[in-house]
PDB file of C-alpha atoms in Angstrom:
ATOM      1  CA  UNK H   1     -25.683 -12.114  12.240  1.00  0.00           C
ATOM      2  CA  UNK H   2     -23.795 -13.337  15.662  1.00  0.00           C
ATOM      3  CA  UNK H   3     -20.421 -13.825  16.405  1.00  0.00           C
ATOM      4  CA  UNK H   4     -20.220 -15.325  19.554  1.00  0.00           C
ATOM      5  CA  UNK H   5     -18.732 -14.403  23.001  1.00  0.00           C
ATOM      6  CA  UNK H   6     -15.486 -12.430  21.480  1.00  0.00           C
ATOM      7  CA  UNK H   7     -18.192 -10.704  18.864  1.00  0.00           C
ATOM      8  CA  UNK H   8     -19.892  -7.030  19.253  1.00  0.00           C
ATOM      9  CA  UNK H   9     -23.384  -6.857  20.959  1.00  0.00           C
ATOM     10  CA  UNK H  10     -24.643  -5.713  17.966  1.00  0.00           C
ATOM     11  CA  UNK H  11     -24.087  -7.265  13.810  1.00  0.00           C
ATOM     12  CA  UNK H  12     -22.886  -5.082  11.755  1.00  0.00           C
ATOM     13  CA  UNK H  13     -24.575  -3.617   8.483  1.00  0.00           C
ATOM     14  CA  UNK H  14     -25.120  -5.843   5.905  1.00  0.00           C
ATOM     15  CA  UNK H  15     -23.224  -5.029   2.498  1.00  0.00           C
ATOM     16  CA  UNK H  16     -24.718  -6.252  -0.966  1.00  0.00           C
ATOM     17  CA  UNK H  17     -21.965  -8.780  -2.384  1.00  0.00           C
ATOM     18  CA  UNK H  18     -21.406  -6.222  -5.159  1.00  0.00           C
ATOM     19  CA  UNK H  19     -19.888  -3.457  -2.827  1.00  0.00           C
ATOM     20  CA  UNK H  20     -17.590  -5.998  -1.528  1.00  0.00           C
ATOM     21  CA  UNK H  21     -13.796  -4.827  -2.692  1.00  0.00           C
ATOM     22  CA  UNK H  22     -11.699  -6.365  -0.150  1.00  0.00           C
ATOM     23  CA  UNK H  23     -12.317  -9.879   1.391  1.00  0.00           C
ATOM     24  CA  UNK H  24     -10.621 -13.457   2.752  1.00  0.00           C
ATOM     25  CA  UNK H  25     -12.188 -16.779   2.696  1.00  0.00           C
ATOM     26  CA  UNK H  26     -12.804 -18.672   6.084  1.00  0.00           C
ATOM     27  CA  UNK H  27     -14.083 -18.939   9.577  1.00  0.00           C
ATOM     28  CA  UNK H  28     -12.120 -16.608  11.253  1.00  0.00           C
ATOM     29  CA  UNK H  29     -14.763 -13.523  13.166  1.00  0.00           C
ATOM     30  CA  UNK H  30     -12.244 -11.356  14.926  1.00  0.00           C
ATOM     31  CA  UNK H  31      -8.335 -10.458  13.927  1.00  0.00           C
ATOM     32  CA  UNK H  32      -6.684 -10.600  17.495  1.00  0.00           C
ATOM     33  CA  UNK H  33      -2.817 -11.607  18.206  1.00  0.00           C
ATOM     34  CA  UNK H  34      -4.406 -14.589  20.374  1.00  0.00           C
ATOM     35  CA  UNK H  35      -5.861 -17.478  18.138  1.00  0.00           C
ATOM     36  CA  UNK H  36      -7.786 -18.488  21.048  1.00  0.00           C
ATOM     37  CA  UNK H  37      -9.859 -14.848  20.801  1.00  0.00           C
ATOM     38  CA  UNK H  38     -10.613 -15.433  17.176  1.00  0.00           C
ATOM     39  CA  UNK H  39     -13.271 -17.389  16.897  1.00  0.00           C
ATOM     40  CA  UNK H  40     -15.001 -19.258  14.395  1.00  0.00           C
ATOM     41  CA  UNK H  41     -18.324 -19.362  12.382  1.00  0.00           C
ATOM     42  CA  UNK H  42     -19.752 -20.671   9.072  1.00  0.00           C
ATOM     43  CA  UNK H  43     -17.881 -20.888   5.738  1.00  0.00           C
ATOM     44  CA  UNK H  44     -17.860 -17.785   4.424  1.00  0.00           C
ATOM     45  CA  UNK H  45     -16.162 -14.566   1.756  1.00  0.00           C
ATOM     46  CA  UNK H  46     -15.941 -12.167   4.928  1.00  0.00           C
ATOM     47  CA  UNK H  47     -14.953  -8.433   4.582  1.00  0.00           C
ATOM     48  CA  UNK H  48     -13.425  -5.892   7.150  1.00  0.00           C
ATOM     49  CA  UNK H  49     -15.540  -4.505   9.751  1.00  0.00           C
ATOM     50  CA  UNK H  50     -13.744  -1.953  12.178  1.00  0.00           C
ATOM     51  CA  UNK H  51     -15.018  -1.205  15.671  1.00  0.00           C
ATOM     52  CA  UNK H  52     -12.530   0.849  18.082  1.00  0.00           C
ATOM     53  CA  UNK H  53      -9.225  -1.017  17.711  1.00  0.00           C
ATOM     54  CA  UNK H  54     -11.110  -4.482  16.916  1.00  0.00           C
ATOM     55  CA  UNK H  55     -11.210  -6.107  13.439  1.00  0.00           C
ATOM     56  CA  UNK H  56     -13.688  -8.473  12.558  1.00  0.00           C
ATOM     57  CA  UNK H  57     -14.191  -9.835   9.222  1.00  0.00           C
ATOM     58  CA  UNK H  58     -17.853  -9.926   8.286  1.00  0.00           C
ATOM     59  CA  UNK H  59     -19.492 -12.625   6.304  1.00  0.00           C
ATOM     60  CA  UNK H  60     -21.091 -11.335   3.571  1.00  0.00           C
ATOM     61  CA  UNK H  61     -21.397 -14.356   1.306  1.00  0.00           C
ATOM     62  CA  UNK H  62     -22.017 -18.380   2.365  1.00  0.00           C
ATOM     63  CA  UNK H  63     -20.429 -21.051   1.243  1.00  0.00           C
ATOM     64  CA  UNK H  64     -21.893 -24.440   0.935  1.00  0.00           C
ATOM     65  CA  UNK H  65     -20.678 -27.778  -0.696  1.00  0.00           C
ATOM     66  CA  UNK H  66     -22.918 -29.545  -3.326  1.00  0.00           C
ATOM     67  CA  UNK H  67     -21.278 -32.518  -1.204  1.00  0.00           C
ATOM     68  CA  UNK H  68     -21.026 -31.739   2.560  1.00  0.00           C
ATOM     69  CA  UNK H  69     -18.154 -34.173   3.080  1.00  0.00           C
ATOM     70  CA  UNK H  70     -16.760 -33.799  -0.360  1.00  0.00           C
ATOM     71  CA  UNK H  71     -13.803 -31.283  -1.006  1.00  0.00           C
ATOM     72  CA  UNK H  72     -14.505 -27.891  -2.847  1.00  0.00           C
ATOM     73  CA  UNK H  73     -12.396 -27.945  -5.836  1.00  0.00           C
ATOM     74  CA  UNK H  74     -13.538 -32.057  -6.590  1.00  0.00           C
ATOM     75  CA  UNK H  75     -17.574 -31.449  -6.102  1.00  0.00           C
ATOM     76  CA  UNK H  76     -18.236 -27.423  -6.296  1.00  0.00           C
ATOM     77  CA  UNK H  77     -20.185 -25.147  -4.045  1.00  0.00           C
ATOM     78  CA  UNK H  78     -22.648 -22.887  -3.863  1.00  0.00           C
ATOM     79  CA  UNK H  79     -22.320 -19.204  -2.660  1.00  0.00           C
ATOM     80  CA  UNK H  80     -25.313 -17.684  -0.813  1.00  0.00           C
ATOM     81  CA  UNK H  81     -26.453 -13.961   0.182  1.00  0.00           C
ATOM     82  CA  UNK H  82     -27.815 -14.893   3.317  1.00  0.00           C
ATOM     83  CA  UNK H  83     -26.751 -18.194   6.138  1.00  0.00           C
ATOM     84  CA  UNK H  84     -30.138 -19.472   5.899  1.00  0.00           C
ATOM     85  CA  UNK H  85     -29.523 -20.763   2.434  1.00  0.00           C
ATOM     86  CA  UNK H  86     -32.414 -19.201   0.936  1.00  0.00           C
ATOM     87  CA  UNK H  87     -30.785 -16.642  -1.214  1.00  0.00           C
ATOM     88  CA  UNK H  88     -28.802 -18.356  -4.236  1.00  0.00           C
ATOM     89  CA  UNK H  89     -25.707 -16.097  -5.725  1.00  0.00           C
ATOM     90  CA  UNK H  90     -24.578 -18.519  -7.761  1.00  0.00           C
ATOM     91  CA  UNK H  91     -22.953 -22.196  -8.267  1.00  0.00           C
ATOM     92  CA  UNK H  92     -19.595 -22.997  -9.313  1.00  0.00           C
ATOM     93  CA  UNK H  93     -19.132 -26.699 -10.201  1.00  0.00           C
ATOM     94  CA  UNK H  94     -15.937 -28.512 -11.902  1.00  0.00           C
ATOM     95  CA  UNK H  95     -17.033 -30.323 -15.764  1.00  0.00           C
ATOM     96  CA  UNK H  96     -14.645 -32.692 -16.030  1.00  0.00           C
ATOM     97  CA  UNK H  97     -11.841 -30.730 -17.375  1.00  0.00           C
ATOM     98  CA  UNK H  98      -9.845 -27.599 -16.190  1.00  0.00           C
ATOM     99  CA  UNK H  99     -12.963 -25.192 -15.725  1.00  0.00           C
ATOM    100  CA  UNK H 100     -15.384 -24.693 -13.260  1.00  0.00           C
ATOM    101  CA  UNK H 101     -18.423 -23.245 -14.885  1.00  0.00           C
ATOM    102  CA  UNK H 102     -19.874 -20.312 -12.840  1.00  0.00           C
ATOM    103  CA  UNK H 103     -23.979 -19.722 -12.902  1.00  0.00           C
ATOM    104  CA  UNK H 104     -26.289 -17.244 -11.125  1.00  0.00           C
ATOM    105  CA  UNK H 105     -29.843 -18.490  -9.693  1.00  0.00           C
ATOM    106  CA  UNK H 106     -31.989 -19.289 -12.614  1.00  0.00           C
ATOM    107  CA  UNK H 107     -28.815 -21.551 -14.214  1.00  0.00           C
ATOM    108  CA  UNK H 108     -27.624 -18.423 -16.632  1.00  0.00           C
ATOM    109  CA  UNK H 109     -23.596 -18.547 -17.186  1.00  0.00           C
ATOM    110  CA  UNK H 110     -21.366 -15.985 -15.182  1.00  0.00           C
ATOM    111  CA  UNK H 111     -18.123 -17.294 -16.922  1.00  0.00           C
ATOM    112  CA  UNK H 112     -15.536 -19.788 -15.242  1.00  0.00           C
ATOM    113  CA  UNK H 113     -12.867 -20.411 -13.826  1.00  0.00           C
ATOM    114  CA  UNK H 114     -10.171 -22.091 -15.042  1.00  0.00           C
ATOM    115  CA  UNK H 115      -6.883 -24.066 -13.902  1.00  0.00           C
ATOM    116  CA  UNK H 116      -3.924 -22.979 -15.760  1.00  0.00           C
ATOM    117  CA  UNK H 117      -2.162 -25.981 -17.126  1.00  0.00           C
ATOM    118  CA  UNK H 118       0.895 -27.365 -15.807  1.00  0.00           C
ATOM    119  CA  UNK H 119       2.822 -26.653 -19.621  1.00  0.00           C
ATOM    120  CA  UNK H 120       1.991 -22.670 -19.016  1.00  0.00           C
ATOM    121  CA  UNK H 121       2.658 -22.390 -14.745  1.00  0.00           C
ATOM    122  CA  UNK H 122       6.230 -21.023 -15.190  1.00  0.00           C
ATOM    123  CA  UNK H 123       4.590 -17.893 -16.622  1.00  0.00           C
ATOM    124  CA  UNK H 124       1.305 -18.000 -15.425  1.00  0.00           C
ATOM    125  CA  UNK H 125      -0.085 -18.964 -11.515  1.00  0.00           C
ATOM    126  CA  UNK H 126      -2.446 -21.207 -10.816  1.00  0.00           C
ATOM    127  CA  UNK H 127      -5.653 -19.565 -11.398  1.00  0.00           C
ATOM    128  CA  UNK H 128      -7.489 -17.814 -13.938  1.00  0.00           C
ATOM    129  CA  UNK H 129     -11.093 -16.529 -15.154  1.00  0.00           C
ATOM    130  CA  UNK H 130     -12.924 -15.979 -18.330  1.00  0.00           C
ATOM    131  CA  UNK H 131     -16.080 -13.404 -18.611  1.00  0.00           C
ATOM    132  CA  UNK H 132     -18.431 -13.949 -21.846  1.00  0.00           C
ATOM    133  CA  UNK H 133     -17.581 -10.767 -23.854  1.00  0.00           C
ATOM    134  CA  UNK H 134     -13.937  -9.507 -22.024  1.00  0.00           C
ATOM    135  CA  UNK H 135     -11.121 -10.956 -22.329  1.00  0.00           C
ATOM    136  CA  UNK H 136      -9.267 -14.040 -19.967  1.00  0.00           C
ATOM    137  CA  UNK H 137      -8.333 -12.179 -16.702  1.00  0.00           C
ATOM    138  CA  UNK H 138      -4.791 -14.314 -15.954  1.00  0.00           C
ATOM    139  CA  UNK H 139      -1.974 -13.816 -13.180  1.00  0.00           C
ATOM    140  CA  UNK H 140       1.007 -13.675 -15.214  1.00  0.00           C
ATOM    141  CA  UNK H 141       4.739 -14.247 -13.003  1.00  0.00           C
ATOM    142  CA  UNK H 142       6.865 -10.962 -12.559  1.00  0.00           C
ATOM    143  CA  UNK H 143       4.391  -9.184 -14.671  1.00  0.00           C
ATOM    144  CA  UNK H 144       4.585  -5.916 -11.985  1.00  0.00           C
ATOM    145  CA  UNK H 145       8.703  -4.428 -12.518  1.00  0.00           C
ATOM    146  CA  UNK H 146       8.238  -2.114  -9.782  1.00  0.00           C
ATOM    147  CA  UNK H 147       6.516  -4.775  -7.617  1.00  0.00           C
ATOM    148  CA  UNK H 148       3.376  -5.113  -6.156  1.00  0.00           C
ATOM    149  CA  UNK H 149       2.859  -1.286  -5.340  1.00  0.00           C
ATOM    150  CA  UNK H 150       2.796  -0.723  -9.168  1.00  0.00           C
ATOM    151  CA  UNK H 151       0.855  -3.327 -10.022  1.00  0.00           C
ATOM    152  CA  UNK H 152      -2.129  -2.665  -8.088  1.00  0.00           C
ATOM    153  CA  UNK H 153      -1.949   1.323  -8.903  1.00  0.00           C
ATOM    154  CA  UNK H 154      -2.958  -0.055 -12.702  1.00  0.00           C
ATOM    155  CA  UNK H 155      -6.256  -0.593 -11.605  1.00  0.00           C
ATOM    156  CA  UNK H 156      -7.281  -2.050  -7.947  1.00  0.00           C
ATOM    157  CA  UNK H 157      -4.275   0.436  -5.582  1.00  0.00           C
ATOM    158  CA  UNK H 158      -6.667   3.783  -5.829  1.00  0.00           C
ATOM    159  CA  UNK H 159      -9.946   1.589  -4.545  1.00  0.00           C
ATOM    160  CA  UNK H 160      -8.377   0.960  -1.719  1.00  0.00           C
ATOM    161  CA  UNK H 161      -6.541   3.860  -0.128  1.00  0.00           C
ATOM    162  CA  UNK H 162      -4.105   2.884   2.074  1.00  0.00           C
ATOM    163  CA  UNK H 163      -4.828  -0.738   2.832  1.00  0.00           C
ATOM    164  CA  UNK H 164      -2.741  -2.720   0.464  1.00  0.00           C
ATOM    165  CA  UNK H 165      -0.080  -0.401   1.411  1.00  0.00           C
ATOM    166  CA  UNK H 166      -0.557  -1.620   5.047  1.00  0.00           C
ATOM    167  CA  UNK H 167      -0.672  -5.547   4.117  1.00  0.00           C
ATOM    168  CA  UNK H 168       2.175  -5.130   2.014  1.00  0.00           C
ATOM    169  CA  UNK H 169       3.708  -5.042   5.430  1.00  0.00           C
ATOM    170  CA  UNK H 170       3.123  -8.432   6.515  1.00  0.00           C
ATOM    171  CA  UNK H 171       5.019 -11.486   5.292  1.00  0.00           C
ATOM    172  CA  UNK H 172       7.308 -12.785   2.300  1.00  0.00           C
ATOM    173  CA  UNK H 173       9.629 -10.546   0.454  1.00  0.00           C
ATOM    174  CA  UNK H 174       7.345  -9.201  -2.864  1.00  0.00           C
ATOM    175  CA  UNK H 175       9.905 -10.492  -5.714  1.00  0.00           C
ATOM    176  CA  UNK H 176      11.260 -13.999  -3.938  1.00  0.00           C
ATOM    177  CA  UNK H 177       8.748 -14.793  -1.308  1.00  0.00           C
ATOM    178  CA  UNK H 178       9.424 -16.985   2.397  1.00  0.00           C
ATOM    179  CA  UNK H 179       8.241 -19.346   4.459  1.00  0.00           C
ATOM    180  CA  UNK H 180       6.225 -16.456   6.379  1.00  0.00           C
ATOM    181  CA  UNK H 181       4.200 -15.956   3.406  1.00  0.00           C
ATOM    182  CA  UNK H 182       2.423 -16.359  -0.016  1.00  0.00           C
ATOM    183  CA  UNK H 183       3.458 -14.210  -2.808  1.00  0.00           C
ATOM    184  CA  UNK H 184       1.412 -11.362  -4.115  1.00  0.00           C
ATOM    185  CA  UNK H 185      -0.778 -12.252  -7.291  1.00  0.00           C
ATOM    186  CA  UNK H 186      -2.522  -9.834  -9.537  1.00  0.00           C
ATOM    187  CA  UNK H 187      -5.598 -10.703 -11.996  1.00  0.00           C
ATOM    188  CA  UNK H 188      -5.194  -8.734 -15.359  1.00  0.00           C
ATOM    189  CA  UNK H 189      -7.012  -8.462 -18.406  1.00  0.00           C
ATOM    190  CA  UNK H 190      -4.868 -10.056 -21.243  1.00  0.00           C
ATOM    191  CA  UNK H 191      -4.504  -8.998 -24.257  1.00  0.00           C
ATOM    192  CA  UNK H 192      -4.400  -9.620 -27.878  1.00  0.00           C
ATOM    193  CA  UNK H 193      -0.721  -8.839 -28.534  1.00  0.00           C
ATOM    194  CA  UNK H 194       0.547 -10.802 -25.221  1.00  0.00           C
ATOM    195  CA  UNK H 195       0.851  -7.960 -22.833  1.00  0.00           C
ATOM    196  CA  UNK H 196      -1.391  -7.415 -19.687  1.00  0.00           C
ATOM    197  CA  UNK H 197      -4.127  -4.988 -19.288  1.00  0.00           C
ATOM    198  CA  UNK H 198      -6.034  -3.344 -16.378  1.00  0.00           C
ATOM    199  CA  UNK H 199      -5.511  -5.228 -13.203  1.00  0.00           C
ATOM    200  CA  UNK H 200      -8.724  -6.071 -12.027  1.00  0.00           C
ATOM    201  CA  UNK H 201      -8.027  -8.456  -8.936  1.00  0.00           C
ATOM    202  CA  UNK H 202      -5.150  -8.554  -6.558  1.00  0.00           C
ATOM    203  CA  UNK H 203      -3.910 -10.723  -3.886  1.00  0.00           C
ATOM    204  CA  UNK H 204      -1.085  -8.418  -2.156  1.00  0.00           C
ATOM    205  CA  UNK H 205       0.454 -11.546   0.125  1.00  0.00           C
ATOM    206  CA  UNK H 206      -0.741 -13.976   2.448  1.00  0.00           C
ATOM    207  CA  UNK H 207       0.807 -14.631   6.009  1.00  0.00           C
ATOM    208  CA  UNK H 208      -0.615 -16.260   8.863  1.00  0.00           C
ATOM    209  CA  UNK H 209      -4.019 -15.182   9.290  1.00  0.00           C
ATOM    210  CA  UNK H 210      -3.971 -12.150   6.468  1.00  0.00           C
ATOM    211  CA  UNK H 211      -5.210 -13.220   3.754  1.00  0.00           C
ATOM    212  CA  UNK H 212      -7.179 -10.778   1.338  1.00  0.00           C
ATOM    213  CA  UNK H 213      -8.185 -10.232  -1.674  1.00  0.00           C
ATOM    214  CA  UNK H 214      -8.786  -6.781  -3.432  1.00  0.00           C
ATOM    215  CA  UNK H 215     -11.077  -6.560  -6.312  1.00  0.00           C
ATOM    216  CA  UNK H 216     -11.817  -3.561  -8.465  1.00  0.00           C
ATOM    217  CA  UNK H 217     -14.645  -1.080  -7.316  1.00  0.00           C
ATOM    218  CA  UNK H 218     -17.274  -1.020 -10.039  1.00  0.00           C
ATOM    219  CA  UNK H 219     -15.389  -2.607 -12.638  1.00  0.00           C
ATOM    220  CA  UNK H 220     -16.797  -5.407 -15.520  1.00  0.00           C
ATOM    221  CA  UNK H 221     -15.378  -8.183 -13.907  1.00  0.00           C
ATOM    222  CA  UNK H 222     -18.136  -9.940 -11.892  1.00  0.00           C
ATOM    223  CA  UNK H 223     -16.986 -10.123  -8.143  1.00  0.00           C
ATOM    224  CA  UNK H 224     -18.870 -13.840  -8.225  1.00  0.00           C
ATOM    225  CA  UNK H 225     -15.942 -14.728 -10.288  1.00  0.00           C
ATOM    226  CA  UNK H 226     -13.580 -13.297  -8.323  1.00  0.00           C
ATOM    227  CA  UNK H 227     -15.329 -15.109  -5.458  1.00  0.00           C
ATOM    228  CA  UNK H 228     -15.275 -18.575  -6.383  1.00  0.00           C
ATOM    229  CA  UNK H 229     -11.689 -18.418  -7.342  1.00  0.00           C
ATOM    230  CA  UNK H 230     -10.656 -16.694  -4.065  1.00  0.00           C
ATOM    231  CA  UNK H 231     -12.705 -19.968  -2.851  1.00  0.00           C
ATOM    232  CA  UNK H 232     -11.044 -22.628  -5.193  1.00  0.00           C
ATOM    233  CA  UNK H 233      -7.348 -21.172  -4.605  1.00  0.00           C
ATOM    234  CA  UNK H 234      -8.406 -20.901  -0.221  1.00  0.00           C
ATOM    235  CA  UNK H 235      -9.239 -24.653  -0.721  1.00  0.00           C
ATOM    236  CA  UNK H 236      -6.987 -25.796  -2.500  1.00  0.00           C
ATOM    237  CA  UNK H 237      -3.843 -24.031  -0.584  1.00  0.00           C
ATOM    238  CA  UNK H 238      -4.856 -24.164   2.798  1.00  0.00           C
ATOM    239  CA  UNK H 239      -7.842 -26.721   3.310  1.00  0.00           C
ATOM    240  CA  UNK H 240     -11.599 -25.635   3.187  1.00  0.00           C
ATOM    241  CA  UNK H 241     -12.163 -27.008   6.533  1.00  0.00           C
ATOM    242  CA  UNK H 242      -9.017 -24.804   8.581  1.00  0.00           C
ATOM    243  CA  UNK H 243     -10.835 -21.521   7.742  1.00  0.00           C
TER     244      UNK H 243
END
């Protein structure tokens, strides 16, 4: 696992994809104030590694487009456990509608990531998930009356301890948002009565290079769906080749 000139001398210990609970999507290798010191690597789902006062974005799952020159939301992509592309984790392909089918290395169905229809975007944010045998996982707008801290406390916040609180200090205001960053998002289980249950995935806030997602540890949601949604969302929001 290489980090170039700006990276540590020794690689970080590998983390199995199902153990990742805090992740970002992109190419950045290192968190620094100066962009020139950050460095770039392979396009990947990355987890946080620390050495002293330095924070590194360690590649955990590698992103490979189905068509090298194609945009990920249009052509689809594959996720691999290794940079060499030998251990296929899942394939994410559009089916011509609003759905992206997610299948494992053997072609078995994991679930789907879907784009919210325009008619529902006043009440629900742009991407949601469905896993066989479970209710839909959606991101309702203005769901958490107590703010993001209250929302993640319903299912995700206790997993990451103080990490969410620290990230909430970055970027836009929770309720109104601003040009400084993207608004927080909580994906929660949609109940039959129209209410929302436990939170299984959160995006506390995006501001500059701070774009982290948190997924519930030991939860029922397959993390491969969370990775697929984040890759699609990041590709649509800021462009697949920019991070």
